[in-house]
Each structure stands twice: as C-alpha cells, then as structure tokens.
Coordinates of C-alpha atoms (C1' of nucleotides) in Angstrom, one line a residue:
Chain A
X1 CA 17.6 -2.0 -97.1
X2 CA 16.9 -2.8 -100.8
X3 CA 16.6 -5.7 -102.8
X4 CA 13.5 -6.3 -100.3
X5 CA 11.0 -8.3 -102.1
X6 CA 6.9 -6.5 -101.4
X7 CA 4.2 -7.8 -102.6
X8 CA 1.3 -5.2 -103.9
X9 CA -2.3 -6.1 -103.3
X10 CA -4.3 -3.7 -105.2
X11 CA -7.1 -3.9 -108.0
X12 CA -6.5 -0.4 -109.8
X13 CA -4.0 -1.0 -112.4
X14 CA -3.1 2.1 -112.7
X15 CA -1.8 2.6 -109.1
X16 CA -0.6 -0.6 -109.4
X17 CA 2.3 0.3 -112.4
X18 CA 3.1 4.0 -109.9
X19 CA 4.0 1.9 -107.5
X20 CA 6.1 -0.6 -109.5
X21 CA 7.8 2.3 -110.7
X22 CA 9.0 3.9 -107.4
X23 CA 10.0 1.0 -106.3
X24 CA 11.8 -0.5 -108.9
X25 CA 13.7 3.2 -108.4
X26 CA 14.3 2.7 -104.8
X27 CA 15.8 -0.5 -105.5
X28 CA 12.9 -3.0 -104.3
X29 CA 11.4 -6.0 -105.6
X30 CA 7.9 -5.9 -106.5
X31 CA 5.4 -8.5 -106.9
X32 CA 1.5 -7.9 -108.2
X33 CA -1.8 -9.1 -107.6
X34 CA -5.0 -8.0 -107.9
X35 CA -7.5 -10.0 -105.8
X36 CA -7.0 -11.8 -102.5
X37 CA -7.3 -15.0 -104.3
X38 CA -4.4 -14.1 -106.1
X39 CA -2.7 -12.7 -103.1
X40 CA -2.7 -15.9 -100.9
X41 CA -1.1 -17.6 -104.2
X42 CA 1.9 -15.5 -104.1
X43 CA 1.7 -15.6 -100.4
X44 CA 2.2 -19.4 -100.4
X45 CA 4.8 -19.1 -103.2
X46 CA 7.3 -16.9 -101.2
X47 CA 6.5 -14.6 -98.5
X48 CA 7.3 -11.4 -98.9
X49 CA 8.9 -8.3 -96.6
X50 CA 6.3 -6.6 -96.3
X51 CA 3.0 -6.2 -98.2
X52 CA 1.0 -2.9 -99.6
X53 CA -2.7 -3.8 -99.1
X54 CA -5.5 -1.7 -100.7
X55 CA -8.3 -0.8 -98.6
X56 CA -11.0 -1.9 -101.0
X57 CA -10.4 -5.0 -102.8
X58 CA -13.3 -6.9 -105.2
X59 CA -14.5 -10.2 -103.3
X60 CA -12.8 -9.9 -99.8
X61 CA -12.0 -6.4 -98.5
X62 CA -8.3 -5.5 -97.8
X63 CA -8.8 -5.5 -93.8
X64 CA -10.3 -8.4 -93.4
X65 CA -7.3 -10.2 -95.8
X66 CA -4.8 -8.2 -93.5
X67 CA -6.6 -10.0 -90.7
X68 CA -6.1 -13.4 -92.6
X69 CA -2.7 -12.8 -92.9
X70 CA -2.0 -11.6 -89.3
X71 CA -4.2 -14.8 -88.1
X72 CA -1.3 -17.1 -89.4
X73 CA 1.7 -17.8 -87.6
X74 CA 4.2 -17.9 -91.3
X75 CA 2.8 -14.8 -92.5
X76 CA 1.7 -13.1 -89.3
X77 CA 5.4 -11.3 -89.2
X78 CA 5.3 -9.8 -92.4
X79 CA 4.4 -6.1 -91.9
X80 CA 1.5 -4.6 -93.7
X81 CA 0.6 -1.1 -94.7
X82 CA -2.5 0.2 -95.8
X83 CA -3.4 1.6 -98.8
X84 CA -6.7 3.5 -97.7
X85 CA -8.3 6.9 -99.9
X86 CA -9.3 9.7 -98.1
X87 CA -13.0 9.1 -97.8
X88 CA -12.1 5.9 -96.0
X89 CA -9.6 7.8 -93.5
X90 CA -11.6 7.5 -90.6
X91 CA -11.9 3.7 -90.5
X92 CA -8.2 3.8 -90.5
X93 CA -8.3 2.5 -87.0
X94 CA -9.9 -0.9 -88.3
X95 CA -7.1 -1.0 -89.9
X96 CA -4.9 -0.5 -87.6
X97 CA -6.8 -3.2 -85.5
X98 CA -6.4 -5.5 -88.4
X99 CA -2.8 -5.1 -88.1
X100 CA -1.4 -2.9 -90.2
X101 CA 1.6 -1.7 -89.4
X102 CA 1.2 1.9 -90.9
X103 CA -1.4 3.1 -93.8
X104 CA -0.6 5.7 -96.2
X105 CA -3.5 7.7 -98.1
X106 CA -4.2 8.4 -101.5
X107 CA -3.2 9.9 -103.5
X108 CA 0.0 9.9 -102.0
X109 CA 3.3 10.5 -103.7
X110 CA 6.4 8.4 -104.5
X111 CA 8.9 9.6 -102.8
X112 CA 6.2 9.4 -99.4
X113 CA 5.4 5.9 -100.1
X114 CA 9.2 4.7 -100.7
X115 CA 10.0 6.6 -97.0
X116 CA 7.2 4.7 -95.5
X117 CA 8.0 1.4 -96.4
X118 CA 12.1 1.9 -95.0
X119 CA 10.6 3.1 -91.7
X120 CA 8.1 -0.2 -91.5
X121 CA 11.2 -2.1 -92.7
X122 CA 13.6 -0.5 -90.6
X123 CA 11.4 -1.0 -87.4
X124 CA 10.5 -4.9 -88.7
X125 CA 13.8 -5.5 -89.6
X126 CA 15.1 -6.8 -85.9
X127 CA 13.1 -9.6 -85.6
X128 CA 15.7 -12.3 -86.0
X129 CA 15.0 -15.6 -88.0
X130 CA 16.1 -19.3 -87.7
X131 CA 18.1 -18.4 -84.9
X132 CA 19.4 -20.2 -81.9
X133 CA 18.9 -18.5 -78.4
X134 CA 20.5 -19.6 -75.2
X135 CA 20.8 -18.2 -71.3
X136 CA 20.9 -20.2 -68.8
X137 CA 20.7 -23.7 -70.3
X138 CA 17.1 -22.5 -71.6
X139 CA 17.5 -22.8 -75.5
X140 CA 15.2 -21.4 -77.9
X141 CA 15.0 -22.5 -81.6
X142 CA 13.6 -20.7 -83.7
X143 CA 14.0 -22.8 -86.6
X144 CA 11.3 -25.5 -85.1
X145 CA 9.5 -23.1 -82.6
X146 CA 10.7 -25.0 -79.6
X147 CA 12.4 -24.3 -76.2
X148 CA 14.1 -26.5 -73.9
X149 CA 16.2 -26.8 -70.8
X150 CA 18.5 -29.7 -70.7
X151 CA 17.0 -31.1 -73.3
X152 CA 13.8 -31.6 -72.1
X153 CA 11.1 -29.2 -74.2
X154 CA 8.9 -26.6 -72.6
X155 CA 5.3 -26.1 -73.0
X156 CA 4.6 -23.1 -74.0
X157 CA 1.3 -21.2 -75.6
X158 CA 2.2 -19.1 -79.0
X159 CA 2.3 -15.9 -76.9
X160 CA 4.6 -17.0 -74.3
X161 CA 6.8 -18.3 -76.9
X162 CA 6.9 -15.0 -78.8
X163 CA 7.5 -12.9 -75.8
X164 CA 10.3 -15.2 -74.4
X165 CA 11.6 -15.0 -77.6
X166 CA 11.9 -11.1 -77.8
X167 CA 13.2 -11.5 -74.5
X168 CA 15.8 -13.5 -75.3
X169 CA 16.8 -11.6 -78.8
X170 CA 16.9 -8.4 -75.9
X171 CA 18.2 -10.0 -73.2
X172 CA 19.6 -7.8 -70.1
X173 CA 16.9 -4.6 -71.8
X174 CA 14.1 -3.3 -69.6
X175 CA 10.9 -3.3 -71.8
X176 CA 8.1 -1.1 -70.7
X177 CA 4.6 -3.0 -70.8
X178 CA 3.7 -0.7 -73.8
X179 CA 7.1 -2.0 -75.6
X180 CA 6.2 -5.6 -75.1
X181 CA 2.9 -4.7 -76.7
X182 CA 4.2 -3.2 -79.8
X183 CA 7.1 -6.2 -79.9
X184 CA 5.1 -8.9 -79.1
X185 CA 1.0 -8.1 -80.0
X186 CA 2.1 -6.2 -82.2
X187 CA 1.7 -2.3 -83.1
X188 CA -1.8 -1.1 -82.5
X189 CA -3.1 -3.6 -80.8
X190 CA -5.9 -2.9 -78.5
X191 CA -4.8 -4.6 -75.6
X192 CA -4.7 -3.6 -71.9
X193 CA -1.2 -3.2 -71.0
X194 CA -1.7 -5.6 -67.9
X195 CA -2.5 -8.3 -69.9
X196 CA 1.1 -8.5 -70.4
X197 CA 1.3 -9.4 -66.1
X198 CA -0.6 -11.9 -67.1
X199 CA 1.7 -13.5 -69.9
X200 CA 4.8 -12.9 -67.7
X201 CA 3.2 -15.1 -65.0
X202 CA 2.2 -17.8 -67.0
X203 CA 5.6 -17.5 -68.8
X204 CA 7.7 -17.2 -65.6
X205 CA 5.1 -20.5 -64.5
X206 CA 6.4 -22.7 -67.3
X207 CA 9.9 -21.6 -66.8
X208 CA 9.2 -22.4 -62.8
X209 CA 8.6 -25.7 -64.0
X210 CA 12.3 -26.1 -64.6
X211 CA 13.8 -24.0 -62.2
X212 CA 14.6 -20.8 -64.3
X213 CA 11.4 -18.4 -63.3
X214 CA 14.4 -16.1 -62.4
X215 CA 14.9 -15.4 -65.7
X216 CA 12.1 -13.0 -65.7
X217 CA 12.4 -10.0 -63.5
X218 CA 10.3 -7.4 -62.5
X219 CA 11.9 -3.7 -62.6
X220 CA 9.2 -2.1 -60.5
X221 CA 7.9 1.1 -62.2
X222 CA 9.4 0.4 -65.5
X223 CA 8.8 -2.9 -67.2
X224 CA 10.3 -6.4 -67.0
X225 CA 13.5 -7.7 -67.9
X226 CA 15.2 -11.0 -69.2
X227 CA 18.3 -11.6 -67.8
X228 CA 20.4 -14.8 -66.7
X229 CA 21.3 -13.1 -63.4
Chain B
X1 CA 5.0 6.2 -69.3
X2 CA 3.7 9.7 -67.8
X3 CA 5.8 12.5 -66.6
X4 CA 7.6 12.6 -69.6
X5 CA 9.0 16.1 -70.9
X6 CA 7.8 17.2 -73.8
X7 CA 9.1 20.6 -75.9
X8 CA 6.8 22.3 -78.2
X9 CA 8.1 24.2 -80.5
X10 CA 5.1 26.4 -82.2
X11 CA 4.6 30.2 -82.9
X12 CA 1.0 30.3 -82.9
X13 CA 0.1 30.6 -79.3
X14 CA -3.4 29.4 -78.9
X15 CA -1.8 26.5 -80.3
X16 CA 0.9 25.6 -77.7
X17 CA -2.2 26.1 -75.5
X18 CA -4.3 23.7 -76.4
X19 CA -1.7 21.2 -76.6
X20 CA -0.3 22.5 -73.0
X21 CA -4.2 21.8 -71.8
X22 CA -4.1 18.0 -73.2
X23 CA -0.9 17.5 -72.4
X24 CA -1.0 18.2 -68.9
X25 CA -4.4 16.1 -68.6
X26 CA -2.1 13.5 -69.8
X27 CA 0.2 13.7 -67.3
X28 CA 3.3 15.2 -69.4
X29 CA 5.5 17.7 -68.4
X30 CA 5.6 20.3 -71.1
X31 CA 7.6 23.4 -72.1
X32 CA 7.2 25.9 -74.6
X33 CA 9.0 27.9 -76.9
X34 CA 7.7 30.1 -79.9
X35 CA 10.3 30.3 -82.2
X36 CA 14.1 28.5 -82.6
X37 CA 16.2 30.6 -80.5
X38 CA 13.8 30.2 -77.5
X39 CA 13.9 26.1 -78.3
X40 CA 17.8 26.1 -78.0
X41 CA 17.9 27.6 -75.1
X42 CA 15.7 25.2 -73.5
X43 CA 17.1 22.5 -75.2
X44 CA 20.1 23.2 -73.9
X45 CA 19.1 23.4 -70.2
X46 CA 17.1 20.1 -70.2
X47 CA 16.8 18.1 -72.6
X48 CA 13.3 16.7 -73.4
X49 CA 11.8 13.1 -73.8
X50 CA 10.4 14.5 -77.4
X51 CA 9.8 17.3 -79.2
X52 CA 6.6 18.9 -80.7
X53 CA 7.6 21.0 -83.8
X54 CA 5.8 22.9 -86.3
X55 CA 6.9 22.9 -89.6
X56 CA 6.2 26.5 -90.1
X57 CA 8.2 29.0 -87.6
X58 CA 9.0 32.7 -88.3
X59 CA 12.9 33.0 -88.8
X60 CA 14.2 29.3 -89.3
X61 CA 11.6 26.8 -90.5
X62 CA 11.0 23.8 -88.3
X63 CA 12.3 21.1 -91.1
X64 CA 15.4 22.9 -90.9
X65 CA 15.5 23.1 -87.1
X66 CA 14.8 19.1 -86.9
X67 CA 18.0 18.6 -89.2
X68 CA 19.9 20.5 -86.3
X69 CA 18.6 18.9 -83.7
X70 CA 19.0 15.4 -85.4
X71 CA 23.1 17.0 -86.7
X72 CA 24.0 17.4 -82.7
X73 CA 25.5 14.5 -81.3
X74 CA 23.8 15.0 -77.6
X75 CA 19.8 16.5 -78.7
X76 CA 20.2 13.8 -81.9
X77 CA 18.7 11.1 -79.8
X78 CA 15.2 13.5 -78.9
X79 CA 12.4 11.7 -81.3
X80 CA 10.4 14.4 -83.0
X81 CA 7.2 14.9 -84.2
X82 CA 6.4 17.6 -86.8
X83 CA 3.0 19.9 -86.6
X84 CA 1.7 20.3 -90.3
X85 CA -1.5 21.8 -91.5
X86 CA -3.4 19.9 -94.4
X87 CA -2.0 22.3 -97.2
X88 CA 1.7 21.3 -96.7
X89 CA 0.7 17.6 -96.1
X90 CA 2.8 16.6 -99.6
X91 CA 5.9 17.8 -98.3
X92 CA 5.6 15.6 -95.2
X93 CA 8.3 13.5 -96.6
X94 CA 10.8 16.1 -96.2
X95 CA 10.1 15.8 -92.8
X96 CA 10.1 12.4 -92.4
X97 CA 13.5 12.6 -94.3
X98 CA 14.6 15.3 -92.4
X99 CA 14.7 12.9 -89.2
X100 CA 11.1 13.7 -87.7
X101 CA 9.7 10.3 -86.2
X102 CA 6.2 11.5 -86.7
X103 CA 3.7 14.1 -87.9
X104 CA 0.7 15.2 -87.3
X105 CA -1.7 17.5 -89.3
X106 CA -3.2 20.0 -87.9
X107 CA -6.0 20.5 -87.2
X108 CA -5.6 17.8 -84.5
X109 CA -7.6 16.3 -82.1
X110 CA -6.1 16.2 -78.0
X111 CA -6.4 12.7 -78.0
X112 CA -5.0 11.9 -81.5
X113 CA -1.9 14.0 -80.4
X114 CA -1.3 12.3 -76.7
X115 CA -1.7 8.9 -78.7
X116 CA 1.0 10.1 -81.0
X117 CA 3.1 10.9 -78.4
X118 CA 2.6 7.7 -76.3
X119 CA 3.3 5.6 -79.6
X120 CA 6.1 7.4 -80.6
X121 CA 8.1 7.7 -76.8
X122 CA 7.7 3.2 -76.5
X123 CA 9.1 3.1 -80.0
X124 CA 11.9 6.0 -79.4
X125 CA 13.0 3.9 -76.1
X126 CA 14.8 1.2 -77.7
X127 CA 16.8 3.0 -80.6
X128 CA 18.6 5.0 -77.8
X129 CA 21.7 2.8 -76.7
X130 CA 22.2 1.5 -73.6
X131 CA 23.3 4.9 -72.3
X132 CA 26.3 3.7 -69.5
X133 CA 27.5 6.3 -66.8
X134 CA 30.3 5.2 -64.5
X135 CA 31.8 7.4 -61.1
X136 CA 33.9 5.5 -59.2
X137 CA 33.2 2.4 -59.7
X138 CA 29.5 2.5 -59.7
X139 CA 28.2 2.0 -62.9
X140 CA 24.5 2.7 -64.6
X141 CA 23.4 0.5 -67.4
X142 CA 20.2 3.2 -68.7
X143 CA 19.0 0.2 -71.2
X144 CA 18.7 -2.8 -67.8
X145 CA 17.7 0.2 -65.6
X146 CA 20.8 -1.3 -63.2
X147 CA 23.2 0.1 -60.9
X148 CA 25.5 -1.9 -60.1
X149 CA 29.1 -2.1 -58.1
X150 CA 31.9 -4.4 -59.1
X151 CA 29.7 -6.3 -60.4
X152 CA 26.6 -6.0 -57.4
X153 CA 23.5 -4.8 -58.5
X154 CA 22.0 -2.3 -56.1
X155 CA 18.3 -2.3 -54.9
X156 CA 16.9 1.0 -56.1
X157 CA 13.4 2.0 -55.5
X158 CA 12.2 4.0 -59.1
X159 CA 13.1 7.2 -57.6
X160 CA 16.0 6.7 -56.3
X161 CA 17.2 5.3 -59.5
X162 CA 15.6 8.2 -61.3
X163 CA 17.6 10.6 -58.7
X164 CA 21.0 8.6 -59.1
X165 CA 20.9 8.8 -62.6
X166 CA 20.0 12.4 -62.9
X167 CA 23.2 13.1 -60.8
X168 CA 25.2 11.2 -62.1
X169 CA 24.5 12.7 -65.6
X170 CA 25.4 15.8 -64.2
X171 CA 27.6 15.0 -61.8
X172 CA 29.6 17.8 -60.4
X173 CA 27.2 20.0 -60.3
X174 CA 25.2 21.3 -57.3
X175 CA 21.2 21.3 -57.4
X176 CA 19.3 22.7 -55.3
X177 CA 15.9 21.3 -54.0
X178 CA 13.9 22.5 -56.7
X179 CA 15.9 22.1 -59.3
X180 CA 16.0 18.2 -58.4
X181 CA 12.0 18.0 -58.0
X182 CA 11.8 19.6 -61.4
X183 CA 14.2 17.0 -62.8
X184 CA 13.4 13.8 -60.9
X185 CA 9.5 14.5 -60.3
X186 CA 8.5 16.9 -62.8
X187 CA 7.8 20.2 -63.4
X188 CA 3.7 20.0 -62.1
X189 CA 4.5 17.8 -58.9
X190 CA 3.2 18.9 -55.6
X191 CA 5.9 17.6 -53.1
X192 CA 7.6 18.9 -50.3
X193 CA 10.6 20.2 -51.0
X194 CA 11.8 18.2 -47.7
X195 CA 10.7 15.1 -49.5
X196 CA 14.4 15.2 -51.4
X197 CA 16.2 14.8 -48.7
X198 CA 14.4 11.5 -47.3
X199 CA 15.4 10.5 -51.0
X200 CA 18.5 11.3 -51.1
X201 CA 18.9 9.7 -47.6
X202 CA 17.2 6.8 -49.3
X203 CA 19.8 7.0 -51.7
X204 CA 22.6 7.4 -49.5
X205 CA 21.8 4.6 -47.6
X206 CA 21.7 1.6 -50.7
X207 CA 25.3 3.5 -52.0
X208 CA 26.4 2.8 -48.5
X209 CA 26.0 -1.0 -48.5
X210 CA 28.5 -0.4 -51.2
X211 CA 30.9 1.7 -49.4
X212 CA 29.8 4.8 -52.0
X213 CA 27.7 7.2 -50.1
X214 CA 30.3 9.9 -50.1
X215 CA 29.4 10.2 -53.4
X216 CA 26.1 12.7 -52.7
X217 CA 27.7 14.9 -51.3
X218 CA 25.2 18.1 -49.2
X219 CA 25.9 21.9 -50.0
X220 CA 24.5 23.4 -47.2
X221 CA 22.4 25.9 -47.8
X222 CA 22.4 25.3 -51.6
X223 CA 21.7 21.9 -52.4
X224 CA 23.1 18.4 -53.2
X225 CA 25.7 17.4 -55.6
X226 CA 27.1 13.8 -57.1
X227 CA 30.8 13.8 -57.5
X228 CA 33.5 11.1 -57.2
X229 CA 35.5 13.5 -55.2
Chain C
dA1 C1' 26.7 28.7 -23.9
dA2 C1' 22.3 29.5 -26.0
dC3 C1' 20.0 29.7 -30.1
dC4 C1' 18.7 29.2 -34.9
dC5 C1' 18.2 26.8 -38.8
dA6 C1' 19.5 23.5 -42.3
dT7 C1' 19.9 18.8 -42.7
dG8 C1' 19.7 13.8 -41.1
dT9 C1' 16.5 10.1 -39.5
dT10 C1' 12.7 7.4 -38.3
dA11 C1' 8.1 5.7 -38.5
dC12 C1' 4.0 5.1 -40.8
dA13 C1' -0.5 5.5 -43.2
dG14 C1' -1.9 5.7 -47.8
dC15 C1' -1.2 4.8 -52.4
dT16 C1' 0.5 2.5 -56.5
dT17 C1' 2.3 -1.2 -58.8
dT18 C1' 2.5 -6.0 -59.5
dG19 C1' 1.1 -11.0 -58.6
dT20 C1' -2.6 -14.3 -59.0
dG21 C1' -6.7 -17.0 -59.7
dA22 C1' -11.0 -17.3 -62.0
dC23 C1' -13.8 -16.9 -66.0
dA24 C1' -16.1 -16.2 -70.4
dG25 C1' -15.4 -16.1 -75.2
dG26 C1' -12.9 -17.4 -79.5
dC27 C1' -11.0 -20.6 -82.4
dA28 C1' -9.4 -24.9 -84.2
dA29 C1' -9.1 -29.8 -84.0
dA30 C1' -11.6 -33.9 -83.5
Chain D
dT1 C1' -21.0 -30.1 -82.4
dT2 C1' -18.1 -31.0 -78.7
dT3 C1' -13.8 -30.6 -76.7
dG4 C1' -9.8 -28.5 -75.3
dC5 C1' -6.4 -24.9 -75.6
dC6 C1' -5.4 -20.0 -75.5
dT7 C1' -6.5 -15.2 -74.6
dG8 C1' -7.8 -11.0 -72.6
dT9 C1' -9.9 -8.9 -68.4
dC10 C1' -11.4 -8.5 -63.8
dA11 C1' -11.2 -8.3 -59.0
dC12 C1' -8.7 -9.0 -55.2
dA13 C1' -4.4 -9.9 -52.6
dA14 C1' 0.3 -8.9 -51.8
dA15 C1' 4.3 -6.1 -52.2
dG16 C1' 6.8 -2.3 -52.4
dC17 C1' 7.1 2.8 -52.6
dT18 C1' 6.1 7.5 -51.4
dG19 C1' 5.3 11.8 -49.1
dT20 C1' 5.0 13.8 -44.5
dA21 C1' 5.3 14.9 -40.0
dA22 C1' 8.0 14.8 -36.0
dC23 C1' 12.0 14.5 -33.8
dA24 C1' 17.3 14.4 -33.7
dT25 C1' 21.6 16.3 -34.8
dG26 C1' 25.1 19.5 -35.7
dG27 C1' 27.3 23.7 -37.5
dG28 C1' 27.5 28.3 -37.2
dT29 C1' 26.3 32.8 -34.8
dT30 C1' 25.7 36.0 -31.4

DNA sequence: AACCCATGTTACAGCTTTGTGACAGGCAAA
DNA sequence: TTTGCCTGTCACAAAGCTGTAACATGGGTT
C-alpha cells in the first residue's frame, strides 16, 4: 500500500507542507504543484496513484481540472479526492460529478486524510494494467486497447471496451447494474442505471459479430454476468 | 437493490424513527435495536445486509461494538456505517479504522442517508467472496448467482434462487411459512402465506430435472426444511 | 368410510424486468 | 464549420416472473 506516488494540487503552501508531512509518515511519495498549469506538467511527466485536488485553485478551479483529467483516457483512471473547505461543502456534489472519487474537508486531520487515501487506493487498486485477457478465443489487450477473436480485431466504442474489460478481469461474477456503474462510469456518476442495458446490447452486438454474444448473460433480477459458458 | 436488511443500532429513539420512516420509503427492510445487547441478539438471528450504528451508545460505545462485529468471523463480512454528530466529527477516523465502511453526521438528511446506504451495499457486494454452499451434490456459487449440478446449471427464477439459497444456508432446519416470507421476501411484504408453497413447488420442480427434489423436504404442519437426508 | 385440513398442482392475468430502436446532444477530427 | 462517432435517455416491445384462486390429493381422525 505504500511507496504509492500522489501528486498534491493545492495553492496554500502551508497545507501543502501538512500534507507532505503525513504522508512522507505513512510511507507515500509526494509530488507538489501549485497551479493547474503546473499540474498537467507533472501529470505528463509521470502519472500518479492518485491525486489530492484543492477545491479552489488560482486560474482554473480544482473541478473543472478534475474534469480535465477525468476527460482523458491516460489519466482518467487515476482517482481524485477533493480537497474542499467547509463553506464550499454543499457543492460537494459537483465534485463528485466531476469525478472525484471521495473529498475530504478542511481542516481535516492527518491521520483522517492518510485513512482516506488507503480506502480510495484500496478500492482503485483492482484495476489491472497491461494485462492480457482471454475466454473464449476473445482476447483483450490491454497494453494497446484492442480486442480480437482469432485474430481478427473488434470494433468497439471506449465504453464497451471498458466494461468488457471489467468483465473479463471478473469473469464468472454477477455485477448489479449499480456495480457496473461504479466499475465502469465510475463512482458518482449520474447515470441511469439502464443505460448500462444499453451498453450490454451494443457490447453483446459487436461480440454477435463474431459469434460470442453468449459471453454476456443476463441474471434476471440481479445484473449481468461474463462467462465463457 | 431494495429489500435489503438493514440493522440500526441507535439509543435515541426518535432517531431510529426517522430513519425506520426513510428507510421503509426506500424499500429496506429494517430492524432496530437500542443498545449492544439488543444488536447481538438480532445479529445473531439474521444477519443483516448492513448495519446503521451510532457512535455513541449507553453501556459499550458503537466504535467498540464495530471492532466486534468486524473480530467475528461470520458478522465480519456486514459493511457498516457509523452515526456521528458534528462534535465528534474528528474522531471519525477511529471509526473508519475501526472497520466502519462509512459515516454519516448527524444531523442527516433521509435522502443523504438512503444514498449512503445504496453506495455503500454495491461497493460491500464484491469484497464478500464467492460464498459456495454444497448438499449433495448441488452446489451454489453466491458470487455467479449459479446453482449448478455436476456441473449443470439450473434455471432458477430470482426467488427460487433466493429460497434455495436461504435453505441451503440453513439447511437442517425447519421454517415455517413465515419465517421463510420474512427471509426470502422481507419483513414488509404482503404475500400469501400459500404463495411459499407454489415456490417451493417451483423449486421442487427445477431440483427434480436433477434428480434432487428430495432435498425440500415438507414438515407438515410446521413447515419446510432443506436437508441432504 | 366420511370428513377435515394441510399441502400439491395448475392456470393465468398482471406486473416487472430486460431488450431494442430511435434520437438529440456533445465532442473531436477534418 | 461540417462530419462522424459516441453517449445517455426514452418509449415501446418482448420475455419472464409472481401472487392468487381454484381444484386435486392424501394423511390422519373420528
């Protein structure tokens, strides 16, 4: 759990050196900046494990950079939480819109902050990287984003990709449609949960194309379910 | 996602009533208990889908009660979320440390609460391992949502599968009518109490393509049981 | 045997869940 | 800007499930 590198986006110094403290304690790797411009620099240099945004940022507010970040497909799995003051608590839903993963409010204490960031880590952590997948003759690369069936490549949209890709890191698991939301849109999303009917059919469409709609099966009353029988 | 069971655990009754009001709007299933010796002894008769627990209680305080719940092998699994009021907000990490998955502070809106709980129930589903129950060769995979025989999957319907797996996770034992709507259908359901045997008829029959419908077995006059005998 | 009552069975209308096609808006590439 | 892909939602269709009533069966009693 530590030796996790996080990246701090915050403009008050002050907070800035708590922080660095804690976690240097705890055992994780901090990085600094103090402005979004800054930010997307050590972004591009090496992307973190997760980031701690402030709320309020000079130049470009702290959502609508957590939006940025979400918005791209590299940085889009990092998890975010949200450094917000009180007075700003009750927007804490934009943030969760944004995509946050979790917020914490100031002032907030060490110890609370260190015991947030393990539970986003812990929850992110299963998201498997530059893996291979296979079931079926359907192979799923992560490395290069691509699935095929006997070697002949699949078209699939980036949210059918992600959600055959959580189904085949879960394979033979019944996800409820609220599941596949947190998995696959992501926590807090504001999403009808049939819109993820919709994603399965056009998913279980381009596997059709190849013969393996099977894969996908319906558990009536409790989700859906990838499995190679 | 509804028909859940919820526990509260909280002294202060016009509390537990509130949240029994929203709660039941919501379609959960909720008991109550106003102090730890009360919770056991529902804990121990059913245990819930989650627990509501305040952090204050008279006699044994509810961070201490979460670390025994979290301590026992069988109630471990229950996710929990902690009742705080503003003024012992900074010890929240104790909580959080303690094992709770959640907290909320009082006060606390009805909606904020049910949200909680909805968030925290899709996230609690896929830390609990593929729970496996075998009798006789039939075997339930709780993680696929699969019954299967040598190797055969079984058609369930949702409550049939919900009614196999209750008995076979306490198999042995006899249950009477009630005792089976309370489990399968929850507490607040207005069914027949004839509607459990066209279930378990239901039931009877899909075992039977399998050879294993001895397996519910009918008390007369007191109920049905599951047993391999 | 006649009867009572608990349980087994069947049929079905209504309801809930899921599948599907269409569509408007958003976003990015051209 | 235009174009084209992707997304999220709806409304409607299709399936599948559920609860009940009504009738059948069968054991146990008197």
């Amino acid at each position: 759990m530590s030796g996790k590198n996080i990246l701090i986006i915050e403009d008050e110094a002050a907070i800035r050196e708590m922080v660095s403290f804690a976690l240097g304690k705890a055992g994780f790797n901090l990085r600094e900046a103090s402005d979004a411009a800054e930010a997307e620099e050590l972004m591009a240099e090496q992307l973190p494990d997760l980031i701690l945004l402030d709320w309020m940022l000079p130049g470009m507010s702290g959502i609508e950079l957590a939006r940025r970040f979400k918005r791209d497909e590299y940085s889009r799995q990092v998890p975010i939480i949200m450094l917000t003051a009180r007075s700003e608590e009750d927007d804490r839903v934009g943030g969760l819109e944004a995509g946050a993963d979790d917020y914490v409010t100031k002032p907030f204490s060490p110890r609370e902050l260190v015991a947030r960031i393990k539970a986003v880590l812990r929850r992110a952590q299963p998201e498997g990287e530059g893996e291979m997948l296979e079931a079926d003759g359907l192979v799923l690369d992560a490395a290069s984003h691509r699935v095929s069936v006997e070697g002949k490549s699949l078209d699939l949209g980036p949210t059918e990709y992600r959600l055959l890709k959580h189904f085949m890191s879960h394979a033979e698991r019944v996800f409820s449609r609220g599941q596949l939301l947190d998995a696959v849109w992501g926590r807090n999303s504001f999403v009808e949960e049939r819109t993820v009917d919709v994603h399965i059919l056009r998913l279980r469409k381009v596997l059709g194309l190849h013969g393996r709609d099977r894969l996908v099966q319906t558990v009536r009353g409790a989700g859906y379910r990838f499995s190679a029988q």
